[in-house]
Short mmCIF file of C-alpha atoms (C1' of nucleotides) in Angstrom, two decimals:
data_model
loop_
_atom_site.label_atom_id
_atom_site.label_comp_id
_atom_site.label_asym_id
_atom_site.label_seq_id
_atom_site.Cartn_x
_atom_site.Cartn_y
_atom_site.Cartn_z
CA UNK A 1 3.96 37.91 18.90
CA UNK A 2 7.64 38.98 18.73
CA UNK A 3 8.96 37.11 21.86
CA UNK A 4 9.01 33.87 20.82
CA UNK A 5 5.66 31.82 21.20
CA UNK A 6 7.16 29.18 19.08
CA UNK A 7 6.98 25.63 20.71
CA UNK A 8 9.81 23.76 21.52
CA UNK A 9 10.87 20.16 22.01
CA UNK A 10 7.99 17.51 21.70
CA UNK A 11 5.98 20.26 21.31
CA UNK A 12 7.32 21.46 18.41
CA UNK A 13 6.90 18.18 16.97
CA UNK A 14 3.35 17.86 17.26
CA UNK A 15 3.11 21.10 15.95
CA UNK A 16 4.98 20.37 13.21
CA UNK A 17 3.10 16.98 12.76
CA UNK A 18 -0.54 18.49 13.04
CA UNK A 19 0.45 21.77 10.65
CA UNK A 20 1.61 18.99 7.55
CA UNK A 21 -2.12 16.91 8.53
CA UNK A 22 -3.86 20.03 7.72
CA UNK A 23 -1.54 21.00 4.71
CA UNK A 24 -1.33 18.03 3.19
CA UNK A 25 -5.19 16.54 3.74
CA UNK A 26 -6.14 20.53 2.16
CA UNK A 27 -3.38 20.72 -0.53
CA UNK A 28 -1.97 17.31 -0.94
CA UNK A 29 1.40 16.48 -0.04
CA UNK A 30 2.86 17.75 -3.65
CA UNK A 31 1.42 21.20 -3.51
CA UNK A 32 2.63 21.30 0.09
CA UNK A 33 6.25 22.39 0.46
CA UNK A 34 8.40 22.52 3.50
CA UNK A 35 8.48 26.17 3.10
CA UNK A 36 4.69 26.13 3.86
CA UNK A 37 4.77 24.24 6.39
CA UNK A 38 7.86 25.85 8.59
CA UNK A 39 5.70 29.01 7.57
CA UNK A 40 2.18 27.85 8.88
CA UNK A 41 3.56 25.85 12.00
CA UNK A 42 6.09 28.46 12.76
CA UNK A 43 9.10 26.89 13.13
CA UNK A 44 12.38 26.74 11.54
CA UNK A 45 12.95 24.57 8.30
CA UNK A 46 16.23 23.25 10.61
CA UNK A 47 13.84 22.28 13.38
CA UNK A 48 11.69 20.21 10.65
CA UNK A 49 14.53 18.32 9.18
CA UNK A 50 16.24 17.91 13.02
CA UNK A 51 13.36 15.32 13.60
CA UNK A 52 12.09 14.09 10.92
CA UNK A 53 14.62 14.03 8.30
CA UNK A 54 12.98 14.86 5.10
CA UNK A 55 9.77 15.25 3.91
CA UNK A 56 8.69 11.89 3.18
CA UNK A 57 9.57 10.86 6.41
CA UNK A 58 7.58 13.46 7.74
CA UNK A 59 4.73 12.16 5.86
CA UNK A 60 5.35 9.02 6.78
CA UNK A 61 5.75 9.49 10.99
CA UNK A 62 2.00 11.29 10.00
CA UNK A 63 0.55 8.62 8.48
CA UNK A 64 2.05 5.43 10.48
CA UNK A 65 0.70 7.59 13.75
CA UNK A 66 -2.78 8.30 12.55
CA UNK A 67 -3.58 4.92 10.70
CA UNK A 68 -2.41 3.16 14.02
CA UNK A 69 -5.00 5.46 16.09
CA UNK A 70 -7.49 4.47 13.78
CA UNK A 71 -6.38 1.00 13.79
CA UNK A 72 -7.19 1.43 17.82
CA UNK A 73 -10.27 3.18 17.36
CA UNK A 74 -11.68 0.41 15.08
CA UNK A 75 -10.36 -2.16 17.80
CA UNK A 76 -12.02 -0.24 20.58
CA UNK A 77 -15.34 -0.09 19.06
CA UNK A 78 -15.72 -3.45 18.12
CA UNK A 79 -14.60 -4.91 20.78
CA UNK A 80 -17.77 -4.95 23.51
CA UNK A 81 -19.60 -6.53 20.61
CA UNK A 82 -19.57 -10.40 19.46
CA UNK A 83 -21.95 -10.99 16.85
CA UNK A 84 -20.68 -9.86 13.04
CA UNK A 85 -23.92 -6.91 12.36
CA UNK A 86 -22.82 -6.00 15.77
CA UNK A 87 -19.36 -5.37 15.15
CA UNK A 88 -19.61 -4.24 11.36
CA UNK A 89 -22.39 -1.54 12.56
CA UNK A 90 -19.72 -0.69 15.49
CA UNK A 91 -16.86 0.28 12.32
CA UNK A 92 -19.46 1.91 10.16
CA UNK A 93 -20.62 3.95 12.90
CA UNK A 94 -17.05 5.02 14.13
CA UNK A 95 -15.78 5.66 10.93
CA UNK A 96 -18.58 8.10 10.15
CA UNK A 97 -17.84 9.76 13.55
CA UNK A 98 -14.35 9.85 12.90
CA UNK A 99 -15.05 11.42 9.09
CA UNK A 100 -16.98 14.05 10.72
CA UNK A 101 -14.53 15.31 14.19
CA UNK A 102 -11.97 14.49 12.39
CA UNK A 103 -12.02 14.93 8.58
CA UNK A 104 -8.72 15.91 7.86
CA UNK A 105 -7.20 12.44 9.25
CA UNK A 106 -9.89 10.97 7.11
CA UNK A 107 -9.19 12.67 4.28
CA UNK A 108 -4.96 11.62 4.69
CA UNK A 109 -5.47 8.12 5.63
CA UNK A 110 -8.15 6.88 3.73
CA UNK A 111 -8.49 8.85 0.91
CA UNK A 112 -4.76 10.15 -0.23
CA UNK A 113 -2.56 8.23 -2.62
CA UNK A 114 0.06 7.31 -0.33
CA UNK A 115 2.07 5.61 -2.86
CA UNK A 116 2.68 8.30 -4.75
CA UNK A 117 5.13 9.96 -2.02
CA UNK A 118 5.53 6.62 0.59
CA UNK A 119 6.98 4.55 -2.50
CA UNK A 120 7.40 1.53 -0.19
CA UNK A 121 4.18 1.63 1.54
CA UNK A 122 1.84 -1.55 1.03
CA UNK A 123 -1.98 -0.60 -0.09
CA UNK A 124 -4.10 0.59 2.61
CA UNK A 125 -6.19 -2.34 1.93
CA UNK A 126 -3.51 -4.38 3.94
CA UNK A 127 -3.37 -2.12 6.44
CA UNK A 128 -4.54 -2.78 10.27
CA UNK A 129 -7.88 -1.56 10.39
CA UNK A 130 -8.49 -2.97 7.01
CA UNK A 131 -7.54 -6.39 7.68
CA UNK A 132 -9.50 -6.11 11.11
CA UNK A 133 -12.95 -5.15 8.86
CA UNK A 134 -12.07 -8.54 6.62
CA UNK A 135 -11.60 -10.69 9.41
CA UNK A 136 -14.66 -10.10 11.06
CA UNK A 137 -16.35 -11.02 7.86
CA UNK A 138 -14.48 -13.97 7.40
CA UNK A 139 -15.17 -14.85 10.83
CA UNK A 140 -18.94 -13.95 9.84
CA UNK A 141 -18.78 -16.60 7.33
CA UNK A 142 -17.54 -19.19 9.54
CA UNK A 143 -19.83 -18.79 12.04
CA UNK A 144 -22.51 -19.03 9.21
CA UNK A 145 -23.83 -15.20 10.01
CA UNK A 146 -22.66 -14.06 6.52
CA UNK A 147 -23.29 -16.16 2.80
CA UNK A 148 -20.70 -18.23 2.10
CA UNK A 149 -19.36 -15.55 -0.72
CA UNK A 150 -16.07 -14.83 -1.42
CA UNK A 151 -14.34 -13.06 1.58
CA UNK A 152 -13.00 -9.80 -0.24
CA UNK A 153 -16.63 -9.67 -1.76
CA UNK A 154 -17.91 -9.76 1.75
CA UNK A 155 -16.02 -7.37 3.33
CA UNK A 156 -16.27 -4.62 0.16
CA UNK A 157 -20.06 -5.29 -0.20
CA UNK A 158 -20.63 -4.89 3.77
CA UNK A 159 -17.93 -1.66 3.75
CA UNK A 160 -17.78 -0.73 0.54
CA UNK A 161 -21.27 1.78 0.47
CA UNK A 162 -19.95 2.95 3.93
CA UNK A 163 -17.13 4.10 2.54
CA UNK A 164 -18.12 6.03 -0.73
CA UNK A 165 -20.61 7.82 1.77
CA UNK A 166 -17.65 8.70 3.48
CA UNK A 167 -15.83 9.73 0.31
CA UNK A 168 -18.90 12.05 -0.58
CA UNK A 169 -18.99 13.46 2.81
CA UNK A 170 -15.86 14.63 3.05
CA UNK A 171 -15.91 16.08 -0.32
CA UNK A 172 -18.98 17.92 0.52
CA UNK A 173 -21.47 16.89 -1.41
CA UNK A 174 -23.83 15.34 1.22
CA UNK A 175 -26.07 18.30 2.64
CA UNK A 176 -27.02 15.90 5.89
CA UNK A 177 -24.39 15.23 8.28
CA UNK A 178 -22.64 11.88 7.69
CA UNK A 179 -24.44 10.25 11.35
CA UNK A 180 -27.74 10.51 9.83
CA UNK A 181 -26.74 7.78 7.16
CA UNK A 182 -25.75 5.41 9.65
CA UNK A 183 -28.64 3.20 9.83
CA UNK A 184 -29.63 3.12 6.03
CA UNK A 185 -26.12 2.43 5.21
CA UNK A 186 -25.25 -0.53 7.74
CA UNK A 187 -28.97 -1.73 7.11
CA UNK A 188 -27.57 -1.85 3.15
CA UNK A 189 -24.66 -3.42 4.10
CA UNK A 190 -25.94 -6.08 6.07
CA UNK A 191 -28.29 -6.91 3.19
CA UNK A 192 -25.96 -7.55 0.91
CA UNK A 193 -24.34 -10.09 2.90
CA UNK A 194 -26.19 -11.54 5.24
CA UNK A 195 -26.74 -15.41 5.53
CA UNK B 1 15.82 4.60 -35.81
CA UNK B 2 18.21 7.58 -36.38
CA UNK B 3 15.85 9.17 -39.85
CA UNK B 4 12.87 10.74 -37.60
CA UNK B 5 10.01 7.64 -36.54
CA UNK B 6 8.57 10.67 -34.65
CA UNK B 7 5.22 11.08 -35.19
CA UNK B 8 3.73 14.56 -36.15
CA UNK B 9 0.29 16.64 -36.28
CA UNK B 10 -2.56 14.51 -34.78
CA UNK B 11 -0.39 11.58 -34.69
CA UNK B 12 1.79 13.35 -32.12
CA UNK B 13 -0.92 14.63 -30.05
CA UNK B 14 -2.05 11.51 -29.68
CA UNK B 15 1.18 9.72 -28.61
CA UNK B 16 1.85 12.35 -26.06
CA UNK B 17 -1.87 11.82 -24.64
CA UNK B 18 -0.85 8.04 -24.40
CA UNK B 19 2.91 8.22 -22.54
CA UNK B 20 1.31 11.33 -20.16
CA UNK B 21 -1.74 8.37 -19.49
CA UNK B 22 0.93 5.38 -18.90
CA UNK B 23 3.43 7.86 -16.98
CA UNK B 24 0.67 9.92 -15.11
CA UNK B 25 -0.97 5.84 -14.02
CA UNK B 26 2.05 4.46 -13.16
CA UNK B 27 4.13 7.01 -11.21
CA UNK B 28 1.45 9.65 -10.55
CA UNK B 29 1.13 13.16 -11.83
CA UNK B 30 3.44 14.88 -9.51
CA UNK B 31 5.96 12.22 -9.91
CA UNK B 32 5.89 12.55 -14.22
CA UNK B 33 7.81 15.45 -15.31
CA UNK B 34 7.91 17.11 -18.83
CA UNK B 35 10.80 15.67 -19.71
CA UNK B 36 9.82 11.83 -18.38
CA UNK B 37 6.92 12.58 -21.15
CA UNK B 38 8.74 14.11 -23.89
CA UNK B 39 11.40 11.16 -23.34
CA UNK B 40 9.08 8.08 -23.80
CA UNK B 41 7.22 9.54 -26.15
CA UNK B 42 10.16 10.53 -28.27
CA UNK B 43 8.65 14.10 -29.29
CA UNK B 44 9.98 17.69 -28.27
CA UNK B 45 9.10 20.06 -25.33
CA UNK B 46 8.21 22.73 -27.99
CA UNK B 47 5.96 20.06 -29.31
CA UNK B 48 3.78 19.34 -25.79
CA UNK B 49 3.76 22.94 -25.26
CA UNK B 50 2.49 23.33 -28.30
CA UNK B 51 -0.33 21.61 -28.37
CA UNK B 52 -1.62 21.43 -24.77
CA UNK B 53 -0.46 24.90 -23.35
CA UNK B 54 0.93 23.65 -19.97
CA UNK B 55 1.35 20.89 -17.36
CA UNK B 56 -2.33 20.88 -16.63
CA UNK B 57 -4.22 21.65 -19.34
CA UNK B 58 -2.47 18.36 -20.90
CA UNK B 59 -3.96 16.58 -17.42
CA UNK B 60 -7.24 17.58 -18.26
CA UNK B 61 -7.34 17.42 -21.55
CA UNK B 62 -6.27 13.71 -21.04
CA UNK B 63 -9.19 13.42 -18.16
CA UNK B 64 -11.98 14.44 -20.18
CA UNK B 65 -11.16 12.49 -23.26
CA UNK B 66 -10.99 9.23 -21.07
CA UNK B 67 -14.22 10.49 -18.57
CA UNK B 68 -15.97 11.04 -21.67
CA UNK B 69 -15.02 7.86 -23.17
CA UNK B 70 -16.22 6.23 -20.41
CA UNK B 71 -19.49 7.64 -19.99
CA UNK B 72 -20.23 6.60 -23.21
CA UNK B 73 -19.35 3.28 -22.30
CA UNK B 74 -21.56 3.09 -19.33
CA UNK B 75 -24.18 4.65 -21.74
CA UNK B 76 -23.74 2.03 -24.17
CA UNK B 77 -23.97 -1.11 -21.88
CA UNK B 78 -26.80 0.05 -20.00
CA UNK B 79 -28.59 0.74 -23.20
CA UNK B 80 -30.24 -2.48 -23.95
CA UNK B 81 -31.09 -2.98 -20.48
CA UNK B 82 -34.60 -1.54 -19.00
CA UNK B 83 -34.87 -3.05 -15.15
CA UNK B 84 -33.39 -1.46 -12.68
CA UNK B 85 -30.75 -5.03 -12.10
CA UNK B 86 -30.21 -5.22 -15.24
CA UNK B 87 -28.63 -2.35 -15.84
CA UNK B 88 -26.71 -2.19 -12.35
CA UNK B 89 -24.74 -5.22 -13.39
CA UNK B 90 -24.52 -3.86 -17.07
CA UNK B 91 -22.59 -1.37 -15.25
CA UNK B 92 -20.49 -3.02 -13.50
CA UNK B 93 -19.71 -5.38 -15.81
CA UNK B 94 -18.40 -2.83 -18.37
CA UNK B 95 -16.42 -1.03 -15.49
CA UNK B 96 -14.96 -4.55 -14.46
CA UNK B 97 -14.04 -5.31 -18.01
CA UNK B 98 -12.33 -2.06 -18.79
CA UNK B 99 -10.68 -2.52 -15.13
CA UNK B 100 -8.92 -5.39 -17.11
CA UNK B 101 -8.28 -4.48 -20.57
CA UNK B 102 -7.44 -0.78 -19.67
CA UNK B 103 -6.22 -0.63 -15.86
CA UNK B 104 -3.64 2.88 -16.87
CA UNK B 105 -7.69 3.93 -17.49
CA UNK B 106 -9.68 3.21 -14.60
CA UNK B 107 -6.13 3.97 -12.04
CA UNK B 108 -5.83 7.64 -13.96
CA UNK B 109 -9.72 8.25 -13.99
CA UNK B 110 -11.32 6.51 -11.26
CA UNK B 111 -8.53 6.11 -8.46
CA UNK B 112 -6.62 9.42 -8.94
CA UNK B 113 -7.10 12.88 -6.74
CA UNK B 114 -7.84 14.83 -9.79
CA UNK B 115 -8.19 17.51 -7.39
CA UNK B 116 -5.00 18.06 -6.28
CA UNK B 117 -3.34 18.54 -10.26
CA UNK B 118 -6.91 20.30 -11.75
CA UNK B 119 -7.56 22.66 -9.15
CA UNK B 120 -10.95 23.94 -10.57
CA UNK B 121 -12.12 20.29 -11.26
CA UNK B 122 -15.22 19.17 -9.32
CA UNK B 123 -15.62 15.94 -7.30
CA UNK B 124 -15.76 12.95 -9.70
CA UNK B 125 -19.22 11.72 -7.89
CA UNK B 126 -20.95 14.38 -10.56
CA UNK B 127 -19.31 13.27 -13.50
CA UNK B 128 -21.52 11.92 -16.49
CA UNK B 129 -20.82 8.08 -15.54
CA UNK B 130 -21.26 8.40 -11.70
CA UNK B 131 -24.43 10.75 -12.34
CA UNK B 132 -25.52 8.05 -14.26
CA UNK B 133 -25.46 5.35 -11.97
CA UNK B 134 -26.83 7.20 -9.14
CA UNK B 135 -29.75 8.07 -11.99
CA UNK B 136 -30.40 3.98 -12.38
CA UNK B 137 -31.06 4.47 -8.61
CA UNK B 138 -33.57 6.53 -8.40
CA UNK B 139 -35.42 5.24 -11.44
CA UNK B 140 -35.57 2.14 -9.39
CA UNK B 141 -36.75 4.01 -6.60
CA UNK B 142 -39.65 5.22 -8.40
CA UNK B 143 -40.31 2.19 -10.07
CA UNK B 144 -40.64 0.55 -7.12
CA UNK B 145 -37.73 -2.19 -7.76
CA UNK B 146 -35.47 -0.25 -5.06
CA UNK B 147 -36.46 -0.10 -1.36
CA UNK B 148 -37.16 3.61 -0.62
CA UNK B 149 -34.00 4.44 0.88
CA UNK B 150 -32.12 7.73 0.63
CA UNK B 151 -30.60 7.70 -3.78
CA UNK B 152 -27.14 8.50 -2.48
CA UNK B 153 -27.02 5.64 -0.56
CA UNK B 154 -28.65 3.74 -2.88
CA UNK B 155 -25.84 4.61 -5.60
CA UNK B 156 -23.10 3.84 -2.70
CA UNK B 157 -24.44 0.29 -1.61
CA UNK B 158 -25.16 -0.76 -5.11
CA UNK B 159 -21.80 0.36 -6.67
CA UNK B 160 -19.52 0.39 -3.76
CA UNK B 161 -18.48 -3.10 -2.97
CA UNK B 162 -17.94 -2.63 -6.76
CA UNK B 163 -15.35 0.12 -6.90
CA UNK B 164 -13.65 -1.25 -3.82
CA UNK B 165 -13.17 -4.23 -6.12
CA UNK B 166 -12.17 -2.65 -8.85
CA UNK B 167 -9.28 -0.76 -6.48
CA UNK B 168 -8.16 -4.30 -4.91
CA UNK B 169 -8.08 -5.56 -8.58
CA UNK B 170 -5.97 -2.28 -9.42
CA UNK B 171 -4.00 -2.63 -6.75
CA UNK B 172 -3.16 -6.07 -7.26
CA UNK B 173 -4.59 -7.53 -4.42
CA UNK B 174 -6.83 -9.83 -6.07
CA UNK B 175 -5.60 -13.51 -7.35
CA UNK B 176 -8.43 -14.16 -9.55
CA UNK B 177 -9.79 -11.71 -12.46
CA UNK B 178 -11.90 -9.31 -11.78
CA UNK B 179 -14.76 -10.76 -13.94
CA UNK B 180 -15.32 -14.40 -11.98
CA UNK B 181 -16.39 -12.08 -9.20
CA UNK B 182 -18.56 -10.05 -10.89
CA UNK B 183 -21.70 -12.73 -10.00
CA UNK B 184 -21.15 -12.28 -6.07
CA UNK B 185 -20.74 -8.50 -6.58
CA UNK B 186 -23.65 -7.87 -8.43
CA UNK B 187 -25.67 -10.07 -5.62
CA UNK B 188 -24.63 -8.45 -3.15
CA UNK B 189 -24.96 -4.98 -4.57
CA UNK B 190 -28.43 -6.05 -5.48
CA UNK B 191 -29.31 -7.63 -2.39
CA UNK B 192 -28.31 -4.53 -0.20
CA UNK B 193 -30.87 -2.04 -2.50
CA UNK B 194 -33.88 -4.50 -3.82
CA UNK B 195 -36.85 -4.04 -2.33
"C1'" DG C 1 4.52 22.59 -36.35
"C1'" DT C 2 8.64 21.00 -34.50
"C1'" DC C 3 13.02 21.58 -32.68
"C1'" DT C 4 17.00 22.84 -29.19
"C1'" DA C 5 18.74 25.67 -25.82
"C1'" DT C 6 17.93 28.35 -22.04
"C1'" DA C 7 15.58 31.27 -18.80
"C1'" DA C 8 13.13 31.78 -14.37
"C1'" DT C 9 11.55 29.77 -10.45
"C1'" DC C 10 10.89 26.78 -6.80
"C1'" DC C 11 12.03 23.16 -3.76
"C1'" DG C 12 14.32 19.88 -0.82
"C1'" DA C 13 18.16 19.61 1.78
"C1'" DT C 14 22.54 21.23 4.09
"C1'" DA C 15 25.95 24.21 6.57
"C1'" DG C 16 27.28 26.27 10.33
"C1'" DA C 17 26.35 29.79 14.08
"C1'" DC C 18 24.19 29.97 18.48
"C1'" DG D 1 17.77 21.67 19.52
"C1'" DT D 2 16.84 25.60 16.99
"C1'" DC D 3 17.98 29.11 13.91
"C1'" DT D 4 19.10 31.70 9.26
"C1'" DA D 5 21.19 31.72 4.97
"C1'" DT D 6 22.28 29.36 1.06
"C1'" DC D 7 23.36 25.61 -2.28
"C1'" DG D 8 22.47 22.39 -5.92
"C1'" DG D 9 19.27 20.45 -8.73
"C1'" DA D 10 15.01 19.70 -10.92
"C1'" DT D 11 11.02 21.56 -13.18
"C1'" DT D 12 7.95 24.34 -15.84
"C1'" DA D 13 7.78 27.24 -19.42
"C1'" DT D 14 9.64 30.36 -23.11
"C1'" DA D 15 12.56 32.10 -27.07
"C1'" DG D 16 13.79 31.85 -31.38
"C1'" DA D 17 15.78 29.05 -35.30
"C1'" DC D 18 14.17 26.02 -38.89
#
DNA sequence: GTCTATAATCCGATAGAC
DNA sequence: GTCTATCGGATTATAGAC
């Protein structure tokens, strides 16, 4: 305890990085000072500011790294499959895994206001893994899988239930865990869409 | 100008309810000081203190004027309406309309982590309106005009694609109004839950 | 009820030693 | 790179006159 266990280097940046997640995801980034988090992650407040700056950019570095892991994840699961259900099912089903192993990056990425303290960041809706879940309805449409609707009404009918379950979950209101949704949910989905 | 346009009593109360809603919208709680408010509404700090206590208690007095106004919104349109569709798009089509003609509303109400500035609030999915529409559900469960399919994600796939609308539109991501896609979105909605 | 002036506190950020 | 100590400023809230 007294001799130092306090990480150093890259470490300490990780450290640093994973204390704000859980701060800011439990607290939001307003209630979370820097004070808190040199407190919780046990480092110095110089060490913070050495790499990231300020806070923002702290918040920032947190958010561009976990939206582009999702962005992967989403990329990864899709990718084996080729036909729209397929690959919509595949996003569903590894969101809801990623909402329950996960929730705290859930609870930053998806569900925070990020505009509120990233003034410059575009809506999430423009994001990577967002624009990925359009496309593949789009691409739905073309290949005459999905009603020729309107493409943003495609993509938030097919994702849009998937997604409030996911808001409920991690609020807690669900008593089942989020998994044992997936069918009913991408079945809904699919529904609502489908050619 | 200069001889005292400042509003007083109720009048005043009122005015500061509307600047804290524009500010509080626009810029976000955290990011709306006292002074922003006291400043564009052209009142006193004695006066907001006066009349709503503190920081918060103006927040929520502001949140349950406009959740309560709302409900009774959602109330009224699905009023006339006895099947199960018809009130579903009765719903959204009042949420999409006040999307339009109040967006400060539906941003502060709908979109905002009321959690993280009303710390004993609970989740907005058991407010009157969402209750509500998860009720028109399960009526339509029982009534046999719903496949039997678990009510929350009944509520989710009928509403969702809805509210993810409603936070492009918000967002300004949308080119057309909200209401020429309230058709598709009410089809789709429908087509995901019918049975 | 409304006002101005100010108190008390907290926070983000910096300085400078090591 | 990391640390402690501290500054400057902003913010919430109060005090007390009118």
């Amino acid at each position: 305890m007294t001799t130092s266990d306090r990480p150093r280097g890259a470490a300490l940046r990780q450290q640093v990085l994973d204390t704000a997640l859980a701060l800011f995801s439990q607290q939001g980034y307003f209630n979370t000072s820097i004070h808190d988090i040199r407190k919780e992650a046990n480092v110095s407040i110089g060490a913070i500011y050495h790499h990231f700056g300020n806070k923002e950019r702290l918040a920032k570095a947190l958010y561009d790294n976990l939206l582009e892991a999702m962005a992967e994840e989403v990329a990864n699961a899709t990718a084996p499959h080729h036909g729209c259900l397929g690959q919509c099912r595949a996003v569903i089903a590894v969101l809801f895994q990623l909402s329950e192993q996960q929730p705290q990056v859930m609870q930053f990425v998806l569900m925070a206001k990020h505009r509120e303290f990233l003034r410059e960041e575009p809506p999430i809706c423009s994001s990577r893994p967002f624009a990925a879940m359009r496309l593949i309805l789009e691409q739905g449409i073309a290949s005459g899988e999905v009603r020729n609707i309107e493409p943003w009404v495609a993509a938030t009918a097919m994702f849009g239930g998937a997604l409030r379950m996911m808001n409920l979950a991690l609020d807690g209101v669900l008593t089942q865990p989020l998994d044992s949704y997936l069918d009913e949910v991408v079945e809904c989905g699919w529904r609502a869409v489908q050619a």
